[in-house]
Short mmCIF file of C-alpha atoms in Angstrom, two decimals:
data_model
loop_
_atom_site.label_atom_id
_atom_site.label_comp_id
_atom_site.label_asym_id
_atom_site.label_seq_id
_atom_site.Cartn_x
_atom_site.Cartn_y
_atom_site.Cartn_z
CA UNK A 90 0.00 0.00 0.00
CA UNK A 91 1.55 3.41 -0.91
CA UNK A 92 2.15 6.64 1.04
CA UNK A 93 -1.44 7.78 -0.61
CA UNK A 94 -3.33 5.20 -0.26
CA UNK A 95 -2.72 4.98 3.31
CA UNK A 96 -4.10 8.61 3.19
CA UNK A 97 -7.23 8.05 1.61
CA UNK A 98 -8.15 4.87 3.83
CA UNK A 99 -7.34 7.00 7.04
CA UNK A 100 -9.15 9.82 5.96
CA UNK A 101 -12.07 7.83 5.14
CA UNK A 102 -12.19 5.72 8.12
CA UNK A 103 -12.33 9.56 10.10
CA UNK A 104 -15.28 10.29 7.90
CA UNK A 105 -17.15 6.46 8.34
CA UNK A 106 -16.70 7.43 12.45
CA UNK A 107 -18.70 10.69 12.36
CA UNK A 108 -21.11 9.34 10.49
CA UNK A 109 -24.29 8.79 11.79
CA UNK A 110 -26.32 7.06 9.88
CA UNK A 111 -26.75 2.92 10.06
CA UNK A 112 -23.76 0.69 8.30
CA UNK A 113 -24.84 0.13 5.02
CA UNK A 114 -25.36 3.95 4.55
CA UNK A 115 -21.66 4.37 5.73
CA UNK A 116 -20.14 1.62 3.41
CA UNK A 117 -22.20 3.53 0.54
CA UNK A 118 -20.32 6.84 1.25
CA UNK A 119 -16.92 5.67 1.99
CA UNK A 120 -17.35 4.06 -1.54
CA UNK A 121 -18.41 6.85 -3.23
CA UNK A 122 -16.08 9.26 -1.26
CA UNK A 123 -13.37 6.59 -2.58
CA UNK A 124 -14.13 6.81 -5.65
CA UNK A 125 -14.65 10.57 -6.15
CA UNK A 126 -10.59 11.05 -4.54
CA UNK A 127 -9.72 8.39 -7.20
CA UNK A 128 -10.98 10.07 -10.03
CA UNK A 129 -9.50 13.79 -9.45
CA UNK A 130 -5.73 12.20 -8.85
CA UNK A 131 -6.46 10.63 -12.25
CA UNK A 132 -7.38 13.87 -13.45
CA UNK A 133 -4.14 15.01 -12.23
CA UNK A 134 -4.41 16.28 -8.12
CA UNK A 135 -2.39 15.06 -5.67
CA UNK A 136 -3.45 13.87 -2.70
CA UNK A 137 -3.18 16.04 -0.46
CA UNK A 138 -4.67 19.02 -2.72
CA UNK A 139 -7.95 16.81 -2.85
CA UNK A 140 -8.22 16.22 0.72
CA UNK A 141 -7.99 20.05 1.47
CA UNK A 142 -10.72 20.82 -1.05
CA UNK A 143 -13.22 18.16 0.28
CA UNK A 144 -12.87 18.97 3.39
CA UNK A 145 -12.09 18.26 7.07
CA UNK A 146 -13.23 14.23 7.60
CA UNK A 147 -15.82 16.23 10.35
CA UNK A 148 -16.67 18.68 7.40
CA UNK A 149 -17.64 15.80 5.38
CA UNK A 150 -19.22 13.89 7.45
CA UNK A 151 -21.32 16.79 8.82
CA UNK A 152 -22.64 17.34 5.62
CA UNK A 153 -23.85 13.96 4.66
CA UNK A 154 -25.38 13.84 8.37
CA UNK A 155 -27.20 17.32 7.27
CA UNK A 156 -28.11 16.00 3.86
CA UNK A 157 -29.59 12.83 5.18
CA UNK A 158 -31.31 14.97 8.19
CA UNK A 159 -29.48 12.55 10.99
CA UNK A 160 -26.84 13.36 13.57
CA UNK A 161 -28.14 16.55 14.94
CA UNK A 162 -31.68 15.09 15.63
CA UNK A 163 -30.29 13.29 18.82
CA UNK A 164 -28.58 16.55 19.93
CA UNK A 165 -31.57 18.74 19.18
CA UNK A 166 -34.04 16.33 21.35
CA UNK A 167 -31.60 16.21 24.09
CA UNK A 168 -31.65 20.61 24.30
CA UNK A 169 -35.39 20.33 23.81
CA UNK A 170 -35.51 18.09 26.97
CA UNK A 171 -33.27 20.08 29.03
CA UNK A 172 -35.29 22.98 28.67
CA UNK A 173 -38.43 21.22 29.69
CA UNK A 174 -36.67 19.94 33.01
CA UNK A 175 -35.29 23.41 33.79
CA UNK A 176 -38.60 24.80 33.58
CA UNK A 177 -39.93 22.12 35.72
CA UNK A 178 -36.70 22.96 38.25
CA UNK A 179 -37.44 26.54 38.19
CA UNK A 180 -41.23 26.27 38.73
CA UNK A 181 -40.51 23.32 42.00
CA UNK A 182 -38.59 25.99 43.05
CA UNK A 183 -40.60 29.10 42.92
CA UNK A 184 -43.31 27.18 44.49
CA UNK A 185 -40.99 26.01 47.24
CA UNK A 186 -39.90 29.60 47.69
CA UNK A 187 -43.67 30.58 47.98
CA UNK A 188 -44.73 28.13 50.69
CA UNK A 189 -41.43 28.97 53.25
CA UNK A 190 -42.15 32.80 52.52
CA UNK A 191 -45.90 32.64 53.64
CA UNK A 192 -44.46 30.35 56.70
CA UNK A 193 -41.91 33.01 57.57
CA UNK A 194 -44.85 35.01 57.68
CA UNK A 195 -46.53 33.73 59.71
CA UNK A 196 -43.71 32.65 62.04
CA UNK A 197 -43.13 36.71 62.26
CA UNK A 198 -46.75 37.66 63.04
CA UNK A 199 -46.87 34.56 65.67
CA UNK A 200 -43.71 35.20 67.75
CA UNK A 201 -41.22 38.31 66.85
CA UNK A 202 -43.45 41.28 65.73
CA UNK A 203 -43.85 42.35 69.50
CA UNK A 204 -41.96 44.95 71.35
CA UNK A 205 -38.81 43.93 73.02
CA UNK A 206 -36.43 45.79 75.74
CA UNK A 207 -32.33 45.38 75.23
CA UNK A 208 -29.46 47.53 77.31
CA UNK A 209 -26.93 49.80 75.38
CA UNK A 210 -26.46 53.34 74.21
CA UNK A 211 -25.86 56.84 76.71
CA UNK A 212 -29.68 56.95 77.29
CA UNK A 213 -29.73 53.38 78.91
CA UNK A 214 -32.75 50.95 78.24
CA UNK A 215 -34.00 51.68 74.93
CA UNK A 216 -37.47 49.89 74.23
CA UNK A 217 -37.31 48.85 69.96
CA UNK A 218 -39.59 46.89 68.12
CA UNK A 219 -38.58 43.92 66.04
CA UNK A 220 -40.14 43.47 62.47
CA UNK A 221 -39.74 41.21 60.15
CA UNK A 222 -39.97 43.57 56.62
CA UNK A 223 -41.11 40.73 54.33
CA UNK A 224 -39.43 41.82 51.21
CA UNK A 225 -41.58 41.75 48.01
CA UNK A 226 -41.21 38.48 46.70
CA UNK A 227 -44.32 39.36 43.73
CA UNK A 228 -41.28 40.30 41.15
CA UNK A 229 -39.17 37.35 41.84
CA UNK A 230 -42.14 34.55 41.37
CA UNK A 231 -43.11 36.64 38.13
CA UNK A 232 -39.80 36.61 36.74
CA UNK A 233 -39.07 33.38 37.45
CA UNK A 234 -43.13 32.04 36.03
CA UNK A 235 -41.59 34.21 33.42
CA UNK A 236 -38.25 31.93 32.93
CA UNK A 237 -40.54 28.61 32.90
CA UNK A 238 -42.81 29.39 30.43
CA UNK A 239 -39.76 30.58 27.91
CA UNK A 240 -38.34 27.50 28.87
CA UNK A 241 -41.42 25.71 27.53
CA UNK A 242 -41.45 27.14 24.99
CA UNK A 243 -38.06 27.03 23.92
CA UNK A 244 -39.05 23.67 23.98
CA UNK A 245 -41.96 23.68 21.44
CA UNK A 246 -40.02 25.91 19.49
CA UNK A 247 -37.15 23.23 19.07
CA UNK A 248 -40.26 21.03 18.41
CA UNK A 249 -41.68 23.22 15.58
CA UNK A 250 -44.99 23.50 17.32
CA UNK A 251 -47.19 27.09 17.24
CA UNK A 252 -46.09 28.03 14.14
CA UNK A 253 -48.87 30.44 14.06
CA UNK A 254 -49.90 34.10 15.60
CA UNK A 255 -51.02 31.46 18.27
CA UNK A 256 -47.54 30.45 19.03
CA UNK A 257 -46.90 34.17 19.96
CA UNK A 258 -49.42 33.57 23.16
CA UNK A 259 -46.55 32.06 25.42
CA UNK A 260 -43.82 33.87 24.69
CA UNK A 261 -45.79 37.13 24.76
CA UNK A 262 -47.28 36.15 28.39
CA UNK A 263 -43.69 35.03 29.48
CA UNK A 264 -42.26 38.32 28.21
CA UNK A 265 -44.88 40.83 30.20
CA UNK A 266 -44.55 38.44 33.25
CA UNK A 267 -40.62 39.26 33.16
CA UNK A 268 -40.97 42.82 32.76
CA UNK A 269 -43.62 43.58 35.69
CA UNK A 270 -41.79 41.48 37.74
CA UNK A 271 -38.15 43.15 36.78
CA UNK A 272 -40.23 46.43 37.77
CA UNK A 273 -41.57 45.12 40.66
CA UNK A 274 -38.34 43.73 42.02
CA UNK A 275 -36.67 47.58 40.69
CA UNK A 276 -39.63 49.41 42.90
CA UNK A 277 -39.39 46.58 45.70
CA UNK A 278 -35.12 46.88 46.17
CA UNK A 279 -35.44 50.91 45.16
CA UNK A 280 -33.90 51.93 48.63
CA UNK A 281 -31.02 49.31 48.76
CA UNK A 282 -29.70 50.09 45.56
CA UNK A 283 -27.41 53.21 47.19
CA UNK A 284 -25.81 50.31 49.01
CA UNK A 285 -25.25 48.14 45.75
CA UNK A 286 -21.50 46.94 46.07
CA UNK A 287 -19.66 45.74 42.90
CA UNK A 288 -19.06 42.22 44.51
CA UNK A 289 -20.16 39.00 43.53
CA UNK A 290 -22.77 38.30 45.91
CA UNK A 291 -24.62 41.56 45.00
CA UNK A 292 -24.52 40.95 41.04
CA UNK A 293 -24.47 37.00 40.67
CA UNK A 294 -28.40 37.55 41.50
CA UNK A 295 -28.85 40.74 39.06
CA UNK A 296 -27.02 38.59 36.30
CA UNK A 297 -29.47 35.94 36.89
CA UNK A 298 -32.20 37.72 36.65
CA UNK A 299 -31.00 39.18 33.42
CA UNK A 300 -30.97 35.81 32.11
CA UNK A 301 -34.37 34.79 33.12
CA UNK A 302 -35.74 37.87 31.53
CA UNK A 303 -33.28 37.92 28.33
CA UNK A 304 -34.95 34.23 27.79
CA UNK A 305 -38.98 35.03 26.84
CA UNK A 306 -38.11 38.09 25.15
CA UNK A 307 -35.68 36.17 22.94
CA UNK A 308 -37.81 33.28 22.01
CA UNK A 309 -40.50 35.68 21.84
CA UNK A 310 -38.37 37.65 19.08
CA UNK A 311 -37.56 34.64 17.19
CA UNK A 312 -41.34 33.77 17.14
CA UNK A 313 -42.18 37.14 15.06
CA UNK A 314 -39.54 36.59 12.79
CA UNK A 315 -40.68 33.06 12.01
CA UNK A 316 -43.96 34.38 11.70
CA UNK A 317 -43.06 37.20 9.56
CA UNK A 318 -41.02 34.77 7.14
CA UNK A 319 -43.64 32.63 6.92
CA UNK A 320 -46.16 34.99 6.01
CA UNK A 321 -43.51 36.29 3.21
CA UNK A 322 -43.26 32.35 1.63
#
């Protein structure tokens, strides 16, 4: 076996392993992809002019996979799911956040909203009262319903589902939910913002809630442009 030969068989043996399509498909391909190298270095190209114009072996291969509509199917079901189970995670979540805020709550109203005495400052006993400020939650549940629906419908996006104005329903809800809750959660944290530090426990949360807001407007974007191209077809 010459020098070329042993090129050819190794590049098409890194083409038959990226393919993903069933054996005789790949045997097909490699035969053809064979034969097509053949015939130009009869023409007159060497070998290693031929292999640069095809192509990387993942080049190749990607564009049979493409062609035959394979390979990317499993990858594309696999982001589909995830987004489903993060918007299951973040709606477990928000719920679980709901319940332990109304039972802080009522914790605060049962036992520590009442007047207590303590010692310390030049005036001596200084009577205070202790009260639990229940910060207003409303913005983060609304941004984070927000997130969950974009997730889902990420999801049916990925699916090709609601292709029509009536696909524009649950983005569009998801998108207003993560506005008035942004502005409720602005209006809510107003007064603390004078204290906002540039450390990473004060913007890990505001980058988060970027992202859960960026999400619904996004996939509510894409939505009128699929609309709008499909109403131009």
């Amino acid at each position: 076996m010459t020098e070329d030969q042993k090129k050819i068989k190794r590049y098409v043996n890194a083409v038959e392993r990226k393919l993903k399509v069933p054996l005789k498909m790949k045997v097909r391909i490699n035969a053809d992809l064979g034969t097509d190298i053949h015939a130009r270095m009869e023409a007159g190209q060497s070998v290693d002019d031929i292999l640069e114009e095809i192509g990387s072996p993942k080049e190749v291969a990607d564009r049979f996979n493409g062609e035959l509509g394979v390979g990317t199917q499993t990858e594309a079901s696999l982001m589909r799911f995830l987004f489903l189970f993060l918007a299951i995670l973040v709606s477990v979540y928000t719920a679980y956040e709901l319940v332990t805020d109304m039972y802080i709550n009522e914790f605060m109203d049962a036992y520590l909203r009442s007047p207590v005495t303590i010692i310390g400052g030049a005036d001596g006993p200084t009577s205070v009262f202790v009260a639990y400020n229940s910060v207003p939650k409303l913005g983060n549940w609304m941004i984070s319903g927000g997130f969950a629906l974009g997730c889902i419908d990420v999801y049916l996006y990925m699916k090709r589902k609601g292709r029509g104005k009536t696909g524009l329903v649950l983005p569009l809800i998801a998108s207003v939910l993560g506005i008035i809750g942004a502005g409720t959660w602005i209006m809510g944290f107003g007064d603390n913002f004078q204290y906002w530090e540039m450390t990473w426990e004060y913007n890990f949360p505001a980058f988060l809630m970027l992202i859960e807001l960026a999400l619904p407007l996004g996939i509510l974007i894409l939505r009128i442009k699929q609309l709008k191209n499909k109403d131009v077809k």
